[in-house]
Coordinates of C-alpha atoms in Angstrom, one line a residue:
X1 CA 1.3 -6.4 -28.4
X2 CA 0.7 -8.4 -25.5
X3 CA -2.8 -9.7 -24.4
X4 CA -2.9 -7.3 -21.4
X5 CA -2.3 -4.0 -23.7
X6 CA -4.4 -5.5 -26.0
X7 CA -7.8 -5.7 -23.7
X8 CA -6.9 -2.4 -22.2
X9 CA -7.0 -0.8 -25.6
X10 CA -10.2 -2.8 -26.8
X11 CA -11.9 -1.7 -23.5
X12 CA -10.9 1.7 -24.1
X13 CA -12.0 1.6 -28.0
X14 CA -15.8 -0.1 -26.8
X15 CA -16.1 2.5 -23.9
X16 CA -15.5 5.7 -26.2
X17 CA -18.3 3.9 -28.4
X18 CA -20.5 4.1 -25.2
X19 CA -20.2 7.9 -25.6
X20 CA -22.1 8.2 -28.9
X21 CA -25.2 7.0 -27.1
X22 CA -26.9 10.3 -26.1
X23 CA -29.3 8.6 -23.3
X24 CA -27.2 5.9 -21.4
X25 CA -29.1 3.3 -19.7
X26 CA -28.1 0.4 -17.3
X27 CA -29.5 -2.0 -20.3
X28 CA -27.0 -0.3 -23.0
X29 CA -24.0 -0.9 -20.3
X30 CA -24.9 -4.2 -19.9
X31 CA -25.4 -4.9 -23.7
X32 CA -21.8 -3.5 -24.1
X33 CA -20.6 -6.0 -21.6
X34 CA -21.9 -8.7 -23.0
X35 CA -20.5 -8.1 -26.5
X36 CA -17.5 -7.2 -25.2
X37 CA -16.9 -10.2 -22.9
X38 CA -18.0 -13.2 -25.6
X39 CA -16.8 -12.1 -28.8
X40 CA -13.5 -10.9 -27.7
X41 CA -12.4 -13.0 -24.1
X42 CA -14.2 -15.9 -25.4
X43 CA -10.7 -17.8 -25.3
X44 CA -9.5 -17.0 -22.3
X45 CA -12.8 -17.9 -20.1
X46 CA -10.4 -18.6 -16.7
X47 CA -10.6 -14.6 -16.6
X48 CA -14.3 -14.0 -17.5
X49 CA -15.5 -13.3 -13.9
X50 CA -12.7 -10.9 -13.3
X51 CA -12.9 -9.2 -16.4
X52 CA -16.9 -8.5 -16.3
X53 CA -16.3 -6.6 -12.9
X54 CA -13.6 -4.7 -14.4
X55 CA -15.4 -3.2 -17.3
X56 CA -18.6 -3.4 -15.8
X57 CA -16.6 -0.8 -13.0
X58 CA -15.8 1.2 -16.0
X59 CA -18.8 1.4 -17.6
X60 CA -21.0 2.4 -14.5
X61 CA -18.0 4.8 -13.9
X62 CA -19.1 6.6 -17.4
X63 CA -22.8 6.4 -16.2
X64 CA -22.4 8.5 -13.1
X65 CA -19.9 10.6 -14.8
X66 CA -22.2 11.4 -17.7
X67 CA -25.3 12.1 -15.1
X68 CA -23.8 14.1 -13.1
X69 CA -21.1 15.9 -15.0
X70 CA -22.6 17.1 -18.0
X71 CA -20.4 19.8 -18.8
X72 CA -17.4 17.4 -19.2
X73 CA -15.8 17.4 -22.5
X74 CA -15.2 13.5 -24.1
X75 CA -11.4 13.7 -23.4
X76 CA -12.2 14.7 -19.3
X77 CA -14.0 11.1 -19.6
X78 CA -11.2 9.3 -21.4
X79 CA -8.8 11.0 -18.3
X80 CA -11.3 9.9 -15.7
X81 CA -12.1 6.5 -16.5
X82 CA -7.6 5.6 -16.8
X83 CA -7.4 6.9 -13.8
X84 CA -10.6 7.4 -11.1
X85 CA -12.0 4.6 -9.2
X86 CA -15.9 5.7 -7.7
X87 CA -16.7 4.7 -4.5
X88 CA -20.0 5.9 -3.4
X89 CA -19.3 6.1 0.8
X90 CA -16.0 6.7 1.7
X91 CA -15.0 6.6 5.5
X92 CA -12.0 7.7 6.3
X93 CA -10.4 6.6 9.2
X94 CA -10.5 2.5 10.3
X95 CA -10.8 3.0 14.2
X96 CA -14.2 2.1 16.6
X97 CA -16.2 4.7 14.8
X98 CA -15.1 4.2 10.9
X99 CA -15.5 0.3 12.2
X100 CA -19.3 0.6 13.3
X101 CA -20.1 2.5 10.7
X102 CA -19.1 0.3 8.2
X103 CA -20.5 -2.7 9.7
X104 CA -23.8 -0.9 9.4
X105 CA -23.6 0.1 6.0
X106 CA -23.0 -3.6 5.5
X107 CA -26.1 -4.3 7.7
X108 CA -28.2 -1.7 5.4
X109 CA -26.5 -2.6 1.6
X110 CA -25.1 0.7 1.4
X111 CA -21.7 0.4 -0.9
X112 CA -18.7 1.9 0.8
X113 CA -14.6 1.5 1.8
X114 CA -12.5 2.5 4.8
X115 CA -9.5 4.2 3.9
X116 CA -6.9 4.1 7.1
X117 CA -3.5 6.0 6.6
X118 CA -1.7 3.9 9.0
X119 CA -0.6 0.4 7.9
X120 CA -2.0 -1.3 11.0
X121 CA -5.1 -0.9 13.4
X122 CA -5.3 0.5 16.2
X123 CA -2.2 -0.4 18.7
X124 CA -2.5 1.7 21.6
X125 CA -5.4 0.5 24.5
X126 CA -7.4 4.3 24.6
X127 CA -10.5 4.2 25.2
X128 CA -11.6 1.0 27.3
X129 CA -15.3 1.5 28.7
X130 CA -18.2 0.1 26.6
X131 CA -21.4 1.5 28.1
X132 CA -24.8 0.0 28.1
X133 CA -26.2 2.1 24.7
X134 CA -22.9 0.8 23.3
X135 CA -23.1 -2.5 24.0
X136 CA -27.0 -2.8 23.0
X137 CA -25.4 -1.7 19.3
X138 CA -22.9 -4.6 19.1
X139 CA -25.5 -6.7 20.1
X140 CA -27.8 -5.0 17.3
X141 CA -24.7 -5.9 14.4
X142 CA -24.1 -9.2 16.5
X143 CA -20.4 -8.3 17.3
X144 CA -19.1 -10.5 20.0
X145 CA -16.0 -9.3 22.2
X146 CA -13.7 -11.4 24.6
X147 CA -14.6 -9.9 27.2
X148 CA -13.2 -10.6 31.2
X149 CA -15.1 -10.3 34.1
X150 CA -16.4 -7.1 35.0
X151 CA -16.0 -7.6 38.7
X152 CA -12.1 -7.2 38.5
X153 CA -12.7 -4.2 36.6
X154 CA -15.4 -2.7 39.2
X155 CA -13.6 0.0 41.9
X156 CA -11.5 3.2 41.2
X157 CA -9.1 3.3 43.9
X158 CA -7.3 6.2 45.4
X159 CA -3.9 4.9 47.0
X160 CA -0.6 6.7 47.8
X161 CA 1.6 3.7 46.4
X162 CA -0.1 0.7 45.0
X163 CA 0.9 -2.1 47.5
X164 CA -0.6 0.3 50.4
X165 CA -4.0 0.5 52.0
X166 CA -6.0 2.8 49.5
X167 CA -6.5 6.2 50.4
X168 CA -10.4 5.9 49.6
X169 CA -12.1 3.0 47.1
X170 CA -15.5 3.3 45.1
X171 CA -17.5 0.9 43.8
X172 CA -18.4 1.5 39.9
X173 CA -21.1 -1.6 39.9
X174 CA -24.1 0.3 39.8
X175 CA -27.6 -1.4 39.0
X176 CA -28.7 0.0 35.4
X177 CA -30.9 -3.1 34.6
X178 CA -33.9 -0.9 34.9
X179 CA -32.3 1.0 31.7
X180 CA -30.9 -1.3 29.3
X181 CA -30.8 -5.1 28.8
X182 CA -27.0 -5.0 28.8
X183 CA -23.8 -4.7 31.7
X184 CA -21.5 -2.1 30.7
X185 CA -17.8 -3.8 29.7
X186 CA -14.4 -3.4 29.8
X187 CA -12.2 -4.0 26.5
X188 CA -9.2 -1.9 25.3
X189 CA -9.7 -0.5 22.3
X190 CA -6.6 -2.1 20.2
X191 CA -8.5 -5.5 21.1
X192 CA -11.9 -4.2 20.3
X193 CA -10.8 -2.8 16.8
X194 CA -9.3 -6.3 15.8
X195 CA -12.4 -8.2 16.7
X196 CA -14.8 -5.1 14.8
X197 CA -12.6 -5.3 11.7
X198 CA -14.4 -8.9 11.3
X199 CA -16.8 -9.3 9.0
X200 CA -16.0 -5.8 7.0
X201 CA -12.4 -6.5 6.8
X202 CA -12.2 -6.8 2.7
X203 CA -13.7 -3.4 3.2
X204 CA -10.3 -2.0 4.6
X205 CA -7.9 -0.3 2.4
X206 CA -4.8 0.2 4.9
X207 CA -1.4 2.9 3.9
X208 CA -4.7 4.8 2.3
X209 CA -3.5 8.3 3.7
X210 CA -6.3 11.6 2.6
X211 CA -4.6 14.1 1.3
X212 CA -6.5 16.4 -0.9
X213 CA -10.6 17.2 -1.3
X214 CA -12.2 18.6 -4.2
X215 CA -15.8 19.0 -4.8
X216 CA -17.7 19.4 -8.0
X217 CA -21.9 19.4 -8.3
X218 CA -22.4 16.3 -6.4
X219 CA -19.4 14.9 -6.6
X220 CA -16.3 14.3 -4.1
X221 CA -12.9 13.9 -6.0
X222 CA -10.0 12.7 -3.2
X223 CA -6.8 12.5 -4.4
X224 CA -6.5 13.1 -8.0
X225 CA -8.1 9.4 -8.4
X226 CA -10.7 9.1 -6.3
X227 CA -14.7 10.1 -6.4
X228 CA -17.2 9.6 -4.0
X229 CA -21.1 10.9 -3.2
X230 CA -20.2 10.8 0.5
X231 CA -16.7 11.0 2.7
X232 CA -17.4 10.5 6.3
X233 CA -14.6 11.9 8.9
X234 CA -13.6 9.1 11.4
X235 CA -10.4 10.4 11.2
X236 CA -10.3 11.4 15.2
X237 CA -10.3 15.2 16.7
X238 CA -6.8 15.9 15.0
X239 CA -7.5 14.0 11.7
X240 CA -7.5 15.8 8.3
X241 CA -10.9 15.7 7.0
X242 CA -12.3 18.5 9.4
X243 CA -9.2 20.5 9.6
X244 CA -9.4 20.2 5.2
X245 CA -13.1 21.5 5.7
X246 CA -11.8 24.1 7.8
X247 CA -14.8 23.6 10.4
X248 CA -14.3 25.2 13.7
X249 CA -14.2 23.5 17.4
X250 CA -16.2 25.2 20.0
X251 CA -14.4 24.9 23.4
X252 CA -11.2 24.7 25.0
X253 CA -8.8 21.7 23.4
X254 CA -6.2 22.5 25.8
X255 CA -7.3 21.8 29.7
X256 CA -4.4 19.9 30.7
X257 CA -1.4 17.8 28.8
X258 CA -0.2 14.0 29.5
X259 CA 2.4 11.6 29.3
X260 CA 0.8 8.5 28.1
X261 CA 2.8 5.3 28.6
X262 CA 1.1 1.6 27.1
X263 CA 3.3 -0.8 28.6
X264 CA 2.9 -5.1 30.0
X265 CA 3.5 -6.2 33.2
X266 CA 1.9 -9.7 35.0
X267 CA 3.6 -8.8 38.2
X268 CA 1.6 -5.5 38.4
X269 CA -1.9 -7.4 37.5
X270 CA -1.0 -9.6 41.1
X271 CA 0.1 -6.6 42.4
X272 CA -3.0 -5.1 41.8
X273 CA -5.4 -7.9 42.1
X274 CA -6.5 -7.3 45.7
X275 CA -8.1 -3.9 44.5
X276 CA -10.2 -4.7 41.4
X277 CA -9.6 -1.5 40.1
X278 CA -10.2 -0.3 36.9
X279 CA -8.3 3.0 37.6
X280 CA -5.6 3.5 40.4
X281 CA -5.1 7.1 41.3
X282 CA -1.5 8.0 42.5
X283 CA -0.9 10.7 44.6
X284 CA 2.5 10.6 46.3
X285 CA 5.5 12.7 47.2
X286 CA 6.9 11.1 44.2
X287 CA 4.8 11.4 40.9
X288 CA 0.7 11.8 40.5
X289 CA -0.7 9.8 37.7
X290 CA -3.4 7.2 37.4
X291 CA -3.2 3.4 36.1
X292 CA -5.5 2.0 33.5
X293 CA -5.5 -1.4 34.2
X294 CA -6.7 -3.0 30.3
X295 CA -6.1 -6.3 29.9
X296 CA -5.8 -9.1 32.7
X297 CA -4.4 -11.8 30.2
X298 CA -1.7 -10.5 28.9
X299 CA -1.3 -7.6 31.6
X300 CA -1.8 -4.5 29.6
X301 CA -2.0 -1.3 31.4
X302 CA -1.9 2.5 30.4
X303 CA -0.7 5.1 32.9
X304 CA -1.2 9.1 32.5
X305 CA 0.9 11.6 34.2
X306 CA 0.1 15.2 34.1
X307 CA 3.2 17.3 32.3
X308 CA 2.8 20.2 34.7
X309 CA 3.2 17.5 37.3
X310 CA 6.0 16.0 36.2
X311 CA 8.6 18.2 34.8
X312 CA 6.8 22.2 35.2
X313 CA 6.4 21.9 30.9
X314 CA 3.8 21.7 29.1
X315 CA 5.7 22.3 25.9
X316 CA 5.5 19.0 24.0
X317 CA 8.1 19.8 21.5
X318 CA 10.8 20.3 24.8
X319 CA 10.4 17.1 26.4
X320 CA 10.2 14.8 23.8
X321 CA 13.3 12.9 24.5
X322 CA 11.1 11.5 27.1
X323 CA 9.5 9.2 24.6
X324 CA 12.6 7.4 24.3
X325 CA 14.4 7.2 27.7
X326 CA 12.4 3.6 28.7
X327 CA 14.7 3.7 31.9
X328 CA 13.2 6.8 32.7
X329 CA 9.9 5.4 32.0
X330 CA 9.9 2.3 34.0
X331 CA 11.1 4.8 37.3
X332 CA 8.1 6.7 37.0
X333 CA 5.9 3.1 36.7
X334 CA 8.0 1.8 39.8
X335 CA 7.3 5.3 41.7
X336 CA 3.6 4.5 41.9
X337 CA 4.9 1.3 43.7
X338 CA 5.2 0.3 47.3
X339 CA 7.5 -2.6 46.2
X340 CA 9.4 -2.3 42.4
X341 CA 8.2 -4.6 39.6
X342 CA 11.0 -5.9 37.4
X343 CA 8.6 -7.1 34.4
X344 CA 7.3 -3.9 32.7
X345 CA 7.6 -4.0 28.9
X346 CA 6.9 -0.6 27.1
X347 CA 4.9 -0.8 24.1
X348 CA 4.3 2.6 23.2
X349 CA 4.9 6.2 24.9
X350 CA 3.3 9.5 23.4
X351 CA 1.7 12.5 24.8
X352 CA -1.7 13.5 24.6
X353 CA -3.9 17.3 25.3
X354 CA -7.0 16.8 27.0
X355 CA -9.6 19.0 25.8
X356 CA -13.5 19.8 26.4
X357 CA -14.8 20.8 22.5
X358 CA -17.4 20.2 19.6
X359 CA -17.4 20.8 16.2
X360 CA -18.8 24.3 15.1
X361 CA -20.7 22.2 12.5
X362 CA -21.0 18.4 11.6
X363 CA -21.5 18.5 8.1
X364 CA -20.2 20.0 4.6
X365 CA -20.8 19.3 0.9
X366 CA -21.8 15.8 1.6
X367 CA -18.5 15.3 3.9
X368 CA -20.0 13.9 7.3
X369 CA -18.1 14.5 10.6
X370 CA -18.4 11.4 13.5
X371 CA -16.7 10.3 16.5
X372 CA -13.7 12.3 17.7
X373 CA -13.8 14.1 14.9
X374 CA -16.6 16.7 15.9
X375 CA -15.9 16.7 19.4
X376 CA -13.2 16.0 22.3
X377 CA -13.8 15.7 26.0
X378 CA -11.7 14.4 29.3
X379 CA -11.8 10.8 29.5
X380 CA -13.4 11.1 33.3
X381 CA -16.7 9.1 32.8
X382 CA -15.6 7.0 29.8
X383 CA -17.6 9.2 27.0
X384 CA -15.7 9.8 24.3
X385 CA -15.5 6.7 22.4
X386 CA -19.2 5.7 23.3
X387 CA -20.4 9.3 22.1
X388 CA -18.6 8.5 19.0
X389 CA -20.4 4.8 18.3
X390 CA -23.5 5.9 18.9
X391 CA -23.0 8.7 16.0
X392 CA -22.8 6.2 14.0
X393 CA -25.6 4.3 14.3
X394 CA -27.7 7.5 14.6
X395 CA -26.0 8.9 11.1
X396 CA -25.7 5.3 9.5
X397 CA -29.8 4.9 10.0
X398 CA -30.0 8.2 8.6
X399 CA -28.0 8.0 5.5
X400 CA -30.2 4.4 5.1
X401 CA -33.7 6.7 5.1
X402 CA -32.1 9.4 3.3
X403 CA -32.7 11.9 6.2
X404 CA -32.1 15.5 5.7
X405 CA -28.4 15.5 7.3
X406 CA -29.2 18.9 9.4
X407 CA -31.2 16.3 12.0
X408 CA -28.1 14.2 12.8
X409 CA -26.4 17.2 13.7
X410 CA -28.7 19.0 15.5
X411 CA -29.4 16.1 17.8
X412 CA -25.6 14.8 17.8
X413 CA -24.2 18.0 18.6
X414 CA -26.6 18.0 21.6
X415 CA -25.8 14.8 22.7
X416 CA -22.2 15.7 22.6
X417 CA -22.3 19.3 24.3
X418 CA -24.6 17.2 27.7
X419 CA -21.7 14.5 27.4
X420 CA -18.8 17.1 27.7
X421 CA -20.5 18.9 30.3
X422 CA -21.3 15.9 32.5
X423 CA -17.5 14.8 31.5
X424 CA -15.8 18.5 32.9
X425 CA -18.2 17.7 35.5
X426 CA -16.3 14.5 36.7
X427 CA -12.8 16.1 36.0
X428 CA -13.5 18.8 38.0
X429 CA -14.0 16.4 40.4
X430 CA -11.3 14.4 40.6
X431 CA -9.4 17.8 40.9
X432 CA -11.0 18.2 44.4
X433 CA -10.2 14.8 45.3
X434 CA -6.2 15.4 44.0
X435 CA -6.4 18.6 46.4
X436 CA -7.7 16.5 48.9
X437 CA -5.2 14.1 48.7
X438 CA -2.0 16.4 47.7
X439 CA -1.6 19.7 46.3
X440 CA -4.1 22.3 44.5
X441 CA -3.3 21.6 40.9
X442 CA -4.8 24.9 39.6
X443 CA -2.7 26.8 42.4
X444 CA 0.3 25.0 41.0
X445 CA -0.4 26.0 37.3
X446 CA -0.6 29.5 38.8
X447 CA 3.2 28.6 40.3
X448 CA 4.6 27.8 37.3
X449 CA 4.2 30.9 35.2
X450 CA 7.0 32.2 38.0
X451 CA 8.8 29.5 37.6
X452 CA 9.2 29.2 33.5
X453 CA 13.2 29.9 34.4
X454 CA 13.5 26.9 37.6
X455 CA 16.0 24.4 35.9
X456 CA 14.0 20.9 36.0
X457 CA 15.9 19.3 39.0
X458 CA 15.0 22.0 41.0
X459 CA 11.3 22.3 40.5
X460 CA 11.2 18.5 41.1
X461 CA 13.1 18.2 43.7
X462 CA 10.7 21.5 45.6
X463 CA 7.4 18.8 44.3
X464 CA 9.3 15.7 46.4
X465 CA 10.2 18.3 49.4
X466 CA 6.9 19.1 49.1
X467 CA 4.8 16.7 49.4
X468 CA 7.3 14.8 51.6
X469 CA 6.3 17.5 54.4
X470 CA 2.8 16.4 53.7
X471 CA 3.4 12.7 53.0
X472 CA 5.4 11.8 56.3
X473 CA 4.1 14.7 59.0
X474 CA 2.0 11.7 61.1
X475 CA -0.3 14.6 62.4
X476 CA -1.0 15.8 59.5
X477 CA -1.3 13.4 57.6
X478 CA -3.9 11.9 60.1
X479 CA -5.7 15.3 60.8
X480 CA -5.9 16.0 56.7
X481 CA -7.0 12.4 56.5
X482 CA -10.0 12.6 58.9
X483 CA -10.8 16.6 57.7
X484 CA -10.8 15.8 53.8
X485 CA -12.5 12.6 53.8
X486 CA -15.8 13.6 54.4
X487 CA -15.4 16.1 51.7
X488 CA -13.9 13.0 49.1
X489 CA -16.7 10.7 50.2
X490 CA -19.4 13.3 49.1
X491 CA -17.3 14.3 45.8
X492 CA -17.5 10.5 44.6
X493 CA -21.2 10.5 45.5
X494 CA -22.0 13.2 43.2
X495 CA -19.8 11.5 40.6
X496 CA -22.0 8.4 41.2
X497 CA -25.2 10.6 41.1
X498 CA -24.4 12.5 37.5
X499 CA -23.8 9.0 36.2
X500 CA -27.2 8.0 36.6
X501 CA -29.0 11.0 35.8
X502 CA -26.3 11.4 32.5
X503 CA -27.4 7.8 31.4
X504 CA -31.2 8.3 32.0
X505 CA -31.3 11.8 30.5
X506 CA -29.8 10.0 27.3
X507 CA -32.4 6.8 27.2

């Protein structure tokens, strides 16, 4: 019998011995250890450490089994203790959310693990925009992020081609000092996740996909091997742990669709450099879209263009050759151009549904809802990702104090419902400045249900006519210049209004 059988069986035999104790206290386990570990692995002392931990896992294992599971017969022991590991919090999901809220569980000694189906973090840029209550929470957890200067991140610029004299340009600098301590920031949130994985990274369990939730008393069994007091969803808006729970979303998850397309280019970061923009909005005879400008450094940048724009679909499932064609792909980048870039590098192309929801309820049987995965809203005014965050520090405070979990969702829930209102708020806003500048985008959804039959190059070639006539009429374009622009100036003044009154009405 070799050594290794040979302590599994012992450890078995000396646990099964543990079950004739009717009252099982932390001093028995430990006495068990101790007789286990220096009259039987006396010899082989290099493995001491390891092997304490190991059966003192087991043994505690038994303990919470036995106290909470009375009704379980010796042999549904035997069966757990081969085969279940206990992990008192379980979050599932490793992206900014999952992230903070582990760091504070560190911060307040609470045990835990992040499980994360995917085999690396976070790849794709998202979200982007840390806001002051945001960044006053890193600060809290001491999490520093490389972060570039905020100045070249500071307009949103409206421009027919990039390379061209912009349409209209707004500031984004506004003065919150009397609010917070902190200056809002720009990091994608591929970078941000690497440098928030630090310091809890031994806590991350990657390829760990959910795929199956039990419950019993108190007790959470995932997987088949798997028991937990608490699972927390950070698992996103489409993630399993809600959709397991069956918990409804309030709201519509289906305002528009996008083509999303992460891709590199250090030409377009020169190209763009007299702007400081954050965002570039596109509106052309050509394509519609806006640039995310991420990462100066290395030249990151997202760009979204709306489906109904581009091809008359919103069908996902009928245009996803898209994804692949990268000549295609860098066309549409080089439409938004005045002058074609020859450096772009595509990283990753997906689509995405923009929607406005929240989650009927944000907690069941001791599973816990956060982030994304109790609500969804447009990405106008940067809230998702922040909303999410500061969940986490509200529930993570809350599991520390052992709060009744009905006050994290009644005031989260809240928080969440203002934040999607205030975010439809800025996306219907940009829709007026897009029929400003172009076309009336709900007029065109309106065109389409007639046009369900249109082979594509027609419909896009009657969207270049189009908006040619528009584009490169010099009357009127000047005269639909000099009418509209009164009416954008005063659209991006109320955007610039509901930001400050959103921020103070959440202090």
């Amino acid at each position: 019998m070799s050594d290794l059988v040979f302590q599994q069986k012992f450890v078995m035999n000396a646990i099964m011995e543990v079950f004739k104790v009717d009252v099982l206290y932390v001093e028995v386990l430990e006495l068990v250890m101790h007789i286990i570990v220096e009259n039987v692995f006396n010899k082989k002392r290099i493995e001491m450490d390891v092997l304490k931990l190991q059966i003192w896992d087991l043994l505690k294992q038994i303990y919470f089994m036995k106290e909470r599971n009375t009704d379980l017969k010796k042999d549904d022991y035997q069966l757990y203790i081969i085969n279940m590991v206990h992990i008192p919090h379980l979050i599932v999901g490793a992206g900014p959310v999952g992230l903070i809220l582990g760091h504070y569980f560190k911060r307040f000694n609470i045990p835990f693990q992040i499980f994360e189906k995917q085999s690396f973090l976070s790849a794709h840029p998202s979200a982007h925009y840390l806001n002051m209550r945001t960044m006053e929470i890193l600060d809290e957890l001491n999490i520093q992020l490389p972060l570039e200067n905020i100045q070249h991140f500071s307009n949103y610029v409206y421009l027919r081609r990039i390379g061209e004299t912009p349409l209209n340009s707004t500031s984004q600098l506004i003065d919150y000092k009397q609010y917070s301590y902190t200056s809002y920031a720009h990091l994608p949130q591929s970078l941000f996740v690497q440098y928030v994985q630090q310091g809890i990274r031994d806590k991350i369990q990657l390829n760990k996909e959910i795929k199956k939730i039990e419950f019993k008393d108190k007790i959470i069994k995932v997987n088949d091997d798997i028991t937990c007091d608490y699972l927390y969803g950070c698992d996103g808006l489409n993630g399993f742990v809600r959709d397991y729970l069956k918990i409804k979303l309030i709201g519509n998850r289906d305002l528009q669709r996008f083509l999303n397309i992460h891709f590199i280019s250090k030409q377009l970061v020169n190209r763009l450099e007299q702007y400081n923009s954050m965002l570039s909005f596109i509106y052309n005879s050509d394509i519609t879209a806006v640039i995310i400008k991420h990462r100066i450094e290395d030249g990151t940048f997202a760009i979204q263009i709306p489906l109904d724009l581009l091809t008359g679909k919103t069908d996902i499932q009928e245009i996803q050759h898209i994804k692949q064609d990268h000549v295609l792909i860098k066309n549409l980048i080089n439409k938004t151009l005045l002058n074609q870039i020859n450096d772009i590098e595509i990283k990753s192309v997906g689509f995405w549904r923009m929607g406005a929801v929240y989650a009927e309820q944000y907690y069941k049987n001791n599973c816990i809802l956060v982030g994304d995965a109790c609500h969804g809203m447009p990405p106008a005014g940067g809230f998702g990702m922040n909303t999410g965050i500061q969940d986490a520090q509200n529930l993570a405070y809350k599991i520390k104090e052992q709060k009744n979990l009905l006050y994290y969702q009644q005031e989260r829930q809240q928080i969440a419902q203002d934040n999607i209102e205030t975010a439809l708020k800025y996306y219907k806003k940009s829709l007026d400045i897009a029929k400003s500048f172009t076309f009336d985008i709900n007029k065109l959804k309106i065109y389409q249900s007639y046009m369900k039959n249109v082979p594509d190059f027609l419909y896009q070639a009657g969207v270049r006519i189009g908006g040619s006539l528009i584009e490169f009429d010099p009357i009127y374009k000047r005269l639909k210049y000099f009418l509209k622009r009164k009416q954008v100036l005063n659209t991006i003044q109320e955007i610039q209004e509901i930001k400050v009154v959103n921020w103070h009405h959440q202090l």
